[in-house]
Amino acid sequence: MGAQLRVDGVRHYRGGHEVLHVDSLDIHDGEQVCVLGPNGAGKTTLLRLLAAAERPHTGRVSVDGTDIEHGGIALRRRAAYATQRPGLLSTSVARNVTLPLAWRKVPRKRRRDLADDALRLLGVAHLADRQAAGLSGGEQQRVNLARALAIDPDVLLLDEPAASLDAESRLSFLHDLGRALTGRTTTVVHVSHRADDALRLADRAIALVDGNVWQDDTADAVIRRPADANVAALVGYDNLLDAHVRTDGEVTVRGEHTGLPWHGEPGPVVVAAFATGVCVGSSASAGVPARVERVVPGPGYRTVVLEGNPPLLASIPLRAPAPSAGQHVRISFDPDLSRVLPRSVATHRGPAPAPAPSPRVPAHAATASGT
Ligand SMILES: Nc1ncnc2c1ncn2[C@@H]1O[C@H](COP(=O)(O)OP(=O)(O)OP(=O)(O)O)[C@@H](O)[C@H]1O
């Protein structure tokens, strides 16, 4: 079973500043959603409200139509919340996973079976009798997720669970987590500032910037058609270049035509381009003039770093001849891998209203997984 989550007219404050401003957000029963945002965007705040660990200062958060203000422990028990720091208890791995089941009055024999199944799904069944404190960071995070999944939560809230893992462990952890979620109807909300992590588990992506929902669409659409330069940066466009649309509609970078299409007003825009979408040609070819700073070897490709602030990055296949440092070149943009975007879609920036005089923050804080 999953659950429908709803956020209506929410304003939330920290230290006297508005950190979340969400007019309306619906997460459907069984949906797997990622919330992408830079550091400080309000991702954890949103998760804490969805977990009923805090109440919004203004507005309403509901689970299956029940306001979290009235749902209390019953709602919190339907959710598992996995944070960046696993927070395991100083006891065995098995006991860490069976305890939340005991709190839910699951019979003793069944507890161990459920714990073993969850540990197996996350690839850590062999650690069941080890002390949690002696596990590596990656193992702890797997046990943390097994603990969350063992209770078969209606809602799984993931706060960058892979953030502290190295690149290789992160990939295999997210792969195993994705597999463990396959076939479940759990509603999943995964927040991250890393698009490659978050988009892996999600059908839908919500971009959160400065506490506001900037874009809400399918993961594919957010990558292909980011709403503005902020979202493009979030979803991994390597280059964001200041550009200009002339009155005749031509999009120019450093005064040179790019040939990229734009259907909006003339004026300043941004060209967002993946490194794979930047083509490097000779100085005699058409395009934007640039100078090679250095060429960096990579797995299966080379990255050409072009002078600029910040530098412009272009990926070229290993088989292609590489330019040399100091060489003058011309660059052009592959229209399939480059977008012309507004700088910002911000609609209501400005000073945040004063915070509520007495924040309605409950004494409890259900941050541990499976509580
Ligand atoms: N106790 C606090 N007092 C004042 N400001 C706070 C407090 N806790 C959080 N904030 C601020 O609230 C904003 C939102 O924080 P939040 O942790 O929700 O962001 P985030 O998107 O999860 O960030 P990160 O990716 O860095 O974890 C940030 O600007 C943060 O500095």
PDB file of N, CA, C and O and ligand atoms in Angstrom, residues 13-20 36-48 84 159-160 191-193 208 211, ligand 1:
ATOM      1  N   TYR A  13       9.397  28.489   8.270  1.00  0.00           N
ATOM      2  CA  TYR A  13      10.472  29.433   8.600  1.00  0.00           C
ATOM      3  C   TYR A  13      11.533  28.774   9.457  1.00  0.00           C
ATOM      4  O   TYR A  13      11.240  27.876  10.253  1.00  0.00           O
ATOM      5  N   ARG A  14      12.775  29.227   9.277  1.00  0.00           N
ATOM      6  CA  ARG A  14      13.859  28.822  10.171  1.00  0.00           C
ATOM      7  C   ARG A  14      14.646  30.076  10.495  1.00  0.00           C
ATOM      8  O   ARG A  14      15.006  30.829   9.575  1.00  0.00           O
ATOM      9  N   GLY A  15      14.937  30.259  11.758  1.00  0.00           N
ATOM     10  CA  GLY A  15      15.714  31.425  12.170  1.00  0.00           C
ATOM     11  C   GLY A  15      15.107  32.728  11.661  1.00  0.00           C
ATOM     12  O   GLY A  15      15.837  33.657  11.321  1.00  0.00           O
ATOM     13  N   GLY A  16      13.776  32.799  11.577  1.00  0.00           N
ATOM     14  CA  GLY A  16      13.111  34.032  11.145  1.00  0.00           C
ATOM     15  C   GLY A  16      13.032  34.205   9.641  1.00  0.00           C
ATOM     16  O   GLY A  16      12.508  35.204   9.161  1.00  0.00           O
ATOM     17  N   HIS A  17      13.561  33.228   8.867  1.00  0.00           N
ATOM     18  CA  HIS A  17      13.511  33.355   7.407  1.00  0.00           C
ATOM     19  C   HIS A  17      12.622  32.283   6.804  1.00  0.00           C
ATOM     20  O   HIS A  17      12.601  31.146   7.277  1.00  0.00           O
ATOM     21  N   GLU A  18      11.927  32.679   5.745  1.00  0.00           N
ATOM     22  CA  GLU A  18      11.101  31.694   5.054  1.00  0.00           C
ATOM     23  C   GLU A  18      12.012  30.732   4.295  1.00  0.00           C
ATOM     24  O   GLU A  18      12.825  31.167   3.481  1.00  0.00           O
ATOM     25  N   VAL A  19      11.891  29.437   4.578  1.00  0.00           N
ATOM     26  CA  VAL A  19      12.747  28.462   3.882  1.00  0.00           C
ATOM     27  C   VAL A  19      11.934  27.508   3.006  1.00  0.00           C
ATOM     28  O   VAL A  19      12.507  26.750   2.228  1.00  0.00           O
ATOM     29  N   LEU A  20      10.611  27.565   3.132  1.00  0.00           N
ATOM     30  CA  LEU A  20       9.761  26.738   2.259  1.00  0.00           C
ATOM     31  C   LEU A  20       8.506  27.522   1.924  1.00  0.00           C
ATOM     32  O   LEU A  20       7.869  28.109   2.811  1.00  0.00           O
ATOM     33  N   LEU A  36      14.831  17.537  -6.294  1.00  0.00           N
ATOM     34  CA  LEU A  36      16.196  17.967  -6.550  1.00  0.00           C
ATOM     35  C   LEU A  36      16.361  19.395  -6.121  1.00  0.00           C
ATOM     36  O   LEU A  36      15.498  20.229  -6.399  1.00  0.00           O
ATOM     37  N   GLY A  37      17.450  19.694  -5.458  1.00  0.00           N
ATOM     38  CA  GLY A  37      17.658  21.093  -5.090  1.00  0.00           C
ATOM     39  C   GLY A  37      19.075  21.285  -4.611  1.00  0.00           C
ATOM     40  O   GLY A  37      19.688  20.344  -4.094  1.00  0.00           O
ATOM     41  N   PRO A  38      19.604  22.504  -4.762  1.00  0.00           N
ATOM     42  CA  PRO A  38      20.955  22.756  -4.255  1.00  0.00           C
ATOM     43  C   PRO A  38      20.965  22.746  -2.725  1.00  0.00           C
ATOM     44  O   PRO A  38      19.901  22.690  -2.103  1.00  0.00           O
ATOM     45  N   ASN A  39      22.134  22.814  -2.114  1.00  0.00           N
ATOM     46  CA  ASN A  39      22.232  22.882  -0.652  1.00  0.00           C
ATOM     47  C   ASN A  39      21.412  24.064  -0.158  1.00  0.00           C
ATOM     48  O   ASN A  39      21.464  25.150  -0.734  1.00  0.00           O
ATOM     49  N   GLY A  40      20.656  23.809   0.909  1.00  0.00           N
ATOM     50  CA  GLY A  40      19.888  24.898   1.525  1.00  0.00           C
ATOM     51  C   GLY A  40      18.580  25.207   0.828  1.00  0.00           C
ATOM     52  O   GLY A  40      17.893  26.166   1.175  1.00  0.00           O
ATOM     53  N   ALA A  41      18.175  24.400  -0.165  1.00  0.00           N
ATOM     54  CA  ALA A  41      16.964  24.700  -0.934  1.00  0.00           C
ATOM     55  C   ALA A  41      15.682  24.441  -0.143  1.00  0.00           C
ATOM     56  O   ALA A  41      14.603  24.880  -0.534  1.00  0.00           O
ATOM     57  N   GLY A  42      15.792  23.661   0.939  1.00  0.00           N
ATOM     58  CA  GLY A  42      14.595  23.350   1.720  1.00  0.00           C
ATOM     59  C   GLY A  42      14.150  21.901   1.576  1.00  0.00           C
ATOM     60  O   GLY A  42      13.044  21.544   1.999  1.00  0.00           O
ATOM     61  N   LYS A  43      15.006  21.054   1.034  1.00  0.00           N
ATOM     62  CA  LYS A  43      14.628  19.659   0.780  1.00  0.00           C
ATOM     63  C   LYS A  43      14.340  18.903   2.088  1.00  0.00           C
ATOM     64  O   LYS A  43      13.331  18.233   2.222  1.00  0.00           O
ATOM     65  N   THR A  44      15.283  19.024   3.045  1.00  0.00           N
ATOM     66  CA  THR A  44      15.088  18.316   4.315  1.00  0.00           C
ATOM     67  C   THR A  44      13.867  18.864   5.041  1.00  0.00           C
ATOM     68  O   THR A  44      13.091  18.107   5.637  1.00  0.00           O
ATOM     69  N   THR A  45      13.673  20.173   4.964  1.00  0.00           N
ATOM     70  CA  THR A  45      12.500  20.780   5.607  1.00  0.00           C
ATOM     71  C   THR A  45      11.221  20.176   5.023  1.00  0.00           C
ATOM     72  O   THR A  45      10.309  19.800   5.765  1.00  0.00           O
ATOM     73  N   LEU A  46      11.163  20.060   3.698  1.00  0.00           N
ATOM     74  CA  LEU A  46       9.977  19.479   3.063  1.00  0.00           C
ATOM     75  C   LEU A  46       9.786  18.032   3.526  1.00  0.00           C
ATOM     76  O   LEU A  46       8.666  17.627   3.874  1.00  0.00           O
ATOM     77  N   LEU A  47      10.872  17.262   3.569  1.00  0.00           N
ATOM     78  CA  LEU A  47      10.755  15.862   4.006  1.00  0.00           C
ATOM     79  C   LEU A  47      10.254  15.769   5.444  1.00  0.00           C
ATOM     80  O   LEU A  47       9.436  14.922   5.772  1.00  0.00           O
ATOM     81  N   ARG A  48      10.774  16.642   6.303  1.00  0.00           N
ATOM     82  CA  ARG A  48      10.364  16.602   7.711  1.00  0.00           C
ATOM     83  C   ARG A  48       8.872  16.918   7.859  1.00  0.00           C
ATOM     84  O   ARG A  48       8.191  16.348   8.699  1.00  0.00           O
ATOM     85  N   GLN A  84      20.667  11.007   5.922  1.00  0.00           N
ATOM     86  CA  GLN A  84      22.063  10.832   5.468  1.00  0.00           C
ATOM     87  C   GLN A  84      22.863  10.030   6.482  1.00  0.00           C
ATOM     88  O   GLN A  84      23.732   9.251   6.132  1.00  0.00           O
ATOM     89  N   ASP A 159      16.433  10.919   2.497  1.00  0.00           N
ATOM     90  CA  ASP A 159      17.166  12.195   2.495  1.00  0.00           C
ATOM     91  C   ASP A 159      18.622  11.916   2.154  1.00  0.00           C
ATOM     92  O   ASP A 159      19.432  11.635   3.032  1.00  0.00           O
ATOM     93  N   GLU A 160      18.933  11.961   0.880  1.00  0.00           N
ATOM     94  CA  GLU A 160      20.292  11.735   0.370  1.00  0.00           C
ATOM     95  C   GLU A 160      20.965  10.543   1.050  1.00  0.00           C
ATOM     96  O   GLU A 160      22.055  10.692   1.620  1.00  0.00           O
ATOM     97  N   VAL A 191      15.047  12.893  -1.771  1.00  0.00           N
ATOM     98  CA  VAL A 191      15.623  14.217  -2.025  1.00  0.00           C
ATOM     99  C   VAL A 191      17.133  14.103  -2.195  1.00  0.00           C
ATOM    100  O   VAL A 191      17.779  13.267  -1.561  1.00  0.00           O
ATOM    101  N   SER A 192      17.663  14.929  -3.077  1.00  0.00           N
ATOM    102  CA  SER A 192      19.106  14.914  -3.316  1.00  0.00           C
ATOM    103  C   SER A 192      19.517  16.192  -4.038  1.00  0.00           C
ATOM    104  O   SER A 192      18.707  16.820  -4.710  1.00  0.00           O
ATOM    105  N   HIS A 193      20.782  16.570  -3.879  1.00  0.00           N
ATOM    106  CA  HIS A 193      21.260  17.664  -4.726  1.00  0.00           C
ATOM    107  C   HIS A 193      21.994  17.081  -5.940  1.00  0.00           C
ATOM    108  O   HIS A 193      22.469  17.809  -6.782  1.00  0.00           O
ATOM    109  N   LEU A 208      13.470  22.058  -6.560  1.00  0.00           N
ATOM    110  CA  LEU A 208      13.197  22.999  -5.463  1.00  0.00           C
ATOM    111  C   LEU A 208      14.367  23.978  -5.401  1.00  0.00           C
ATOM    112  O   LEU A 208      15.521  23.563  -5.272  1.00  0.00           O
ATOM    113  N   GLY A 211      13.462  27.184  -1.629  1.00  0.00           N
ATOM    114  CA  GLY A 211      12.217  26.825  -0.959  1.00  0.00           C
ATOM    115  C   GLY A 211      10.987  26.823  -1.849  1.00  0.00           C
ATOM    116  O   GLY A 211       9.881  26.596  -1.376  1.00  0.00           O
TER     117      GLY A 211
HETATM  118  N1  LIG B   1      18.045  25.596  12.816  1.00  0.00           N
HETATM  119  C1  LIG B   1      18.113  26.455  11.804  1.00  0.00           C
HETATM  120  N2  LIG B   1      18.207  27.787  12.002  1.00  0.00           N
HETATM  121  C2  LIG B   1      18.262  28.646  10.966  1.00  0.00           C
HETATM  122  N3  LIG B   1      18.225  28.256   9.672  1.00  0.00           N
HETATM  123  C3  LIG B   1      18.145  26.944   9.432  1.00  0.00           C
HETATM  124  C4  LIG B   1      18.074  25.966  10.470  1.00  0.00           C
HETATM  125  N4  LIG B   1      17.986  24.742   9.910  1.00  0.00           N
HETATM  126  C5  LIG B   1      17.995  24.934   8.567  1.00  0.00           C
HETATM  127  N5  LIG B   1      18.094  26.253   8.283  1.00  0.00           N
HETATM  128  C6  LIG B   1      18.098  26.867   6.954  1.00  0.00           C
HETATM  129  O1  LIG B   1      16.927  26.469   6.269  1.00  0.00           O
HETATM  130  C7  LIG B   1      17.173  26.364   4.877  1.00  0.00           C
HETATM  131  C8  LIG B   1      16.658  25.028   4.384  1.00  0.00           C
HETATM  132  O2  LIG B   1      17.402  23.996   5.006  1.00  0.00           O
HETATM  133  P1  LIG B   1      17.242  22.484   4.573  1.00  0.00           P
HETATM  134  O3  LIG B   1      18.081  21.669   5.481  1.00  0.00           O
HETATM  135  O4  LIG B   1      15.797  22.151   4.473  1.00  0.00           O
HETATM  136  O5  LIG B   1      17.877  22.521   3.101  1.00  0.00           O
HETATM  137  P2  LIG B   1      18.373  21.309   2.189  1.00  0.00           P
HETATM  138  O6  LIG B   1      17.883  21.599   0.816  1.00  0.00           O
HETATM  139  O7  LIG B   1      17.961  20.006   2.780  1.00  0.00           O
HETATM  140  O8  LIG B   1      19.942  21.496   2.262  1.00  0.00           O
HETATM  141  P3  LIG B   1      21.146  20.397   2.183  1.00  0.00           P
HETATM  142  O9  LIG B   1      21.139  19.857   0.779  1.00  0.00           O
HETATM  143  O10 LIG B   1      22.346  21.253   2.449  1.00  0.00           O
HETATM  144  O11 LIG B   1      20.893  19.357   3.235  1.00  0.00           O
HETATM  145  C9  LIG B   1      18.675  26.560   4.713  1.00  0.00           C
HETATM  146  O12 LIG B   1      18.903  27.872   4.277  1.00  0.00           O
HETATM  147  C10 LIG B   1      19.230  26.361   6.097  1.00  0.00           C
HETATM  148  O13 LIG B   1      20.402  27.129   6.287  1.00  0.00           O
END
